[in-house]
């Protein structure tokens, strides 16, 4: 079940200076499922003047397996790498504003290759295509984006094939950690200046009929106040139109249901801490969103553990 209330949004004001990602690393193939990621990356780059690198990955031929002809596994790997490079270049030729992009192809495992490339550049944002027909998904299932988000220090934006431009209706999950607030700020900066950002907190309490002064009532009042604090902070930095909502129930289900009902084109959630406990307990929310959300999903940057 869900319970929601909203707070009136302030009128958009002139945003204070902010920096949106300047180095975009796009993981893509020449297939249709990468089209959305490439379009969104191009839209972000147009607004920010960001430099863009596209990485496509050809998985290695099993070197321990014999082949019938004289072609050796290393030769097959190189042929496959060149074919992957040609496919993504052909794809980019059909898209506007991609002439200056750097395109690379290598042999390896997609998640590991993306994380390593993002670290070496370093990337400000990793953009990935997602969908059941994606070449990487056929090899790894939907776990490729999850693995990249789990290990990348940069934020990760997973984009469905149908996306064509920057988001205009964004839902940001807020648990009042700095990580979740930072992810909401990044989402606000990536979205259309005329769009709407909704800050959502999912509560375990259902306060319908709760007595005044009860634990549920006090929690609900505190949540509303803290959401308003977050709204003011993010609005001050970004100038975006911001609403707030409180949902009740299971986190992933409530966020996905609300996003679908309100036609959100992006769900943002904070990145995990580097500690094991956070990866186990909170990582399930991020993984669940990447598996089940129909819209784009933004996973914030990793956060250092508190001392």
Coordinates of N, CA, C and O in Angstrom, one line a residue, residues 14 17 25 46 51-52 54-55 70 74 80 94 100-101 106-107 120 163 195 206 237 248 259 279 283 294 296 307:
X14 N 16.6 31.5 -11.0 CA 17.9 31.4 -11.7 C 18.8 30.5 -10.9 O 19.1 30.8 -9.8
X17 N 25.6 28.8 -10.0 CA 26.5 28.1 -10.8 C 26.7 26.7 -10.3 O 26.8 26.5 -9.1
X25 N 31.5 8.7 -20.1 CA 31.9 7.4 -20.6 C 30.7 6.6 -20.9 O 29.9 6.3 -20.0
X46 N 25.6 18.2 -25.2 CA 25.3 19.5 -25.9 C 25.1 20.6 -24.8 O 25.4 21.7 -25.0
X51 N 33.1 16.2 -22.8 CA 33.8 15.3 -23.8 C 33.2 13.9 -23.6 O 32.9 13.6 -22.5
X52 N 33.1 13.2 -24.6 CA 32.5 11.9 -24.6 C 33.4 10.8 -25.2 O 34.0 11.0 -26.2
X54 N 33.2 6.7 -26.0 CA 32.4 5.5 -26.2 C 33.3 4.2 -26.1 O 34.3 4.1 -26.8
X55 N 32.8 3.3 -25.3 CA 33.6 2.0 -25.2 C 32.7 0.9 -25.5 O 31.6 0.8 -25.0
X70 N 42.2 -22.9 -38.9 CA 43.5 -22.5 -38.5 C 43.5 -21.1 -37.7 O 44.5 -20.7 -37.3
X74 N 43.5 -15.7 -30.4 CA 43.8 -14.2 -30.4 C 43.4 -13.6 -31.7 O 43.0 -12.4 -31.7
X80 N 36.8 -10.0 -33.8 CA 35.5 -9.6 -33.1 C 35.6 -8.2 -32.6 O 34.6 -7.4 -32.6
X94 N 24.6 7.6 -37.5 CA 23.2 7.9 -37.7 C 22.7 8.8 -36.6 O 21.5 9.2 -36.7
X100 N 32.8 14.3 -32.9 CA 34.0 14.5 -32.1 C 34.2 13.5 -31.0 O 35.1 13.6 -30.2
X101 N 33.3 12.5 -30.9 CA 33.4 11.5 -29.8 C 34.6 10.6 -30.1 O 34.9 10.2 -31.2
X106 N 37.6 -2.9 -27.1 CA 38.6 -3.8 -26.5 C 38.0 -5.1 -26.3 O 36.8 -5.3 -26.3
X107 N 38.9 -6.1 -26.0 CA 38.5 -7.4 -25.7 C 38.5 -7.6 -24.1 O 39.5 -7.2 -23.5
X120 N 40.3 5.1 -15.0 CA 41.6 5.6 -15.7 C 41.4 7.0 -16.3 O 42.3 7.7 -16.3
X163 N 14.7 6.0 -24.8 CA 15.0 7.4 -24.4 C 15.7 8.1 -25.5 O 16.5 7.6 -26.3
X195 N 12.0 21.1 -16.1 CA 11.4 19.9 -15.6 C 11.1 20.0 -14.1 O 11.2 21.0 -13.5
X206 N 2.8 3.3 8.3 CA 1.5 3.7 7.7 C 0.7 4.4 8.8 O 0.2 3.8 9.7
X237 N 20.7 25.4 -4.9 CA 21.9 25.1 -5.7 C 21.6 24.9 -7.2 O 22.5 25.2 -8.0
X248 N 4.6 4.9 1.4 CA 4.6 3.9 2.4 C 4.7 2.5 1.8 O 3.8 2.2 0.9
X259 N 6.9 6.1 -10.1 CA 7.5 6.6 -11.3 C 6.6 6.2 -12.5 O 6.5 7.1 -13.4
X279 N 26.8 -2.5 1.1 CA 26.7 -3.2 -0.2 C 25.6 -4.3 -0.1 O 24.9 -4.5 -1.0
X283 N 22.4 -2.2 -1.2 CA 22.7 -2.5 -2.6 C 21.5 -3.2 -3.3 O 21.3 -3.1 -4.5
X294 N 11.2 0.8 -15.5 CA 11.1 1.0 -16.9 C 11.7 2.2 -17.5 O 12.0 2.3 -18.7
X296 N 14.9 5.4 -17.0 CA 16.3 5.5 -16.7 C 16.5 5.4 -15.2 O 15.6 5.9 -14.4
X307 N 34.4 7.8 9.3 CA 35.4 7.3 10.2 C 34.8 6.9 11.6 O 33.8 7.4 12.0

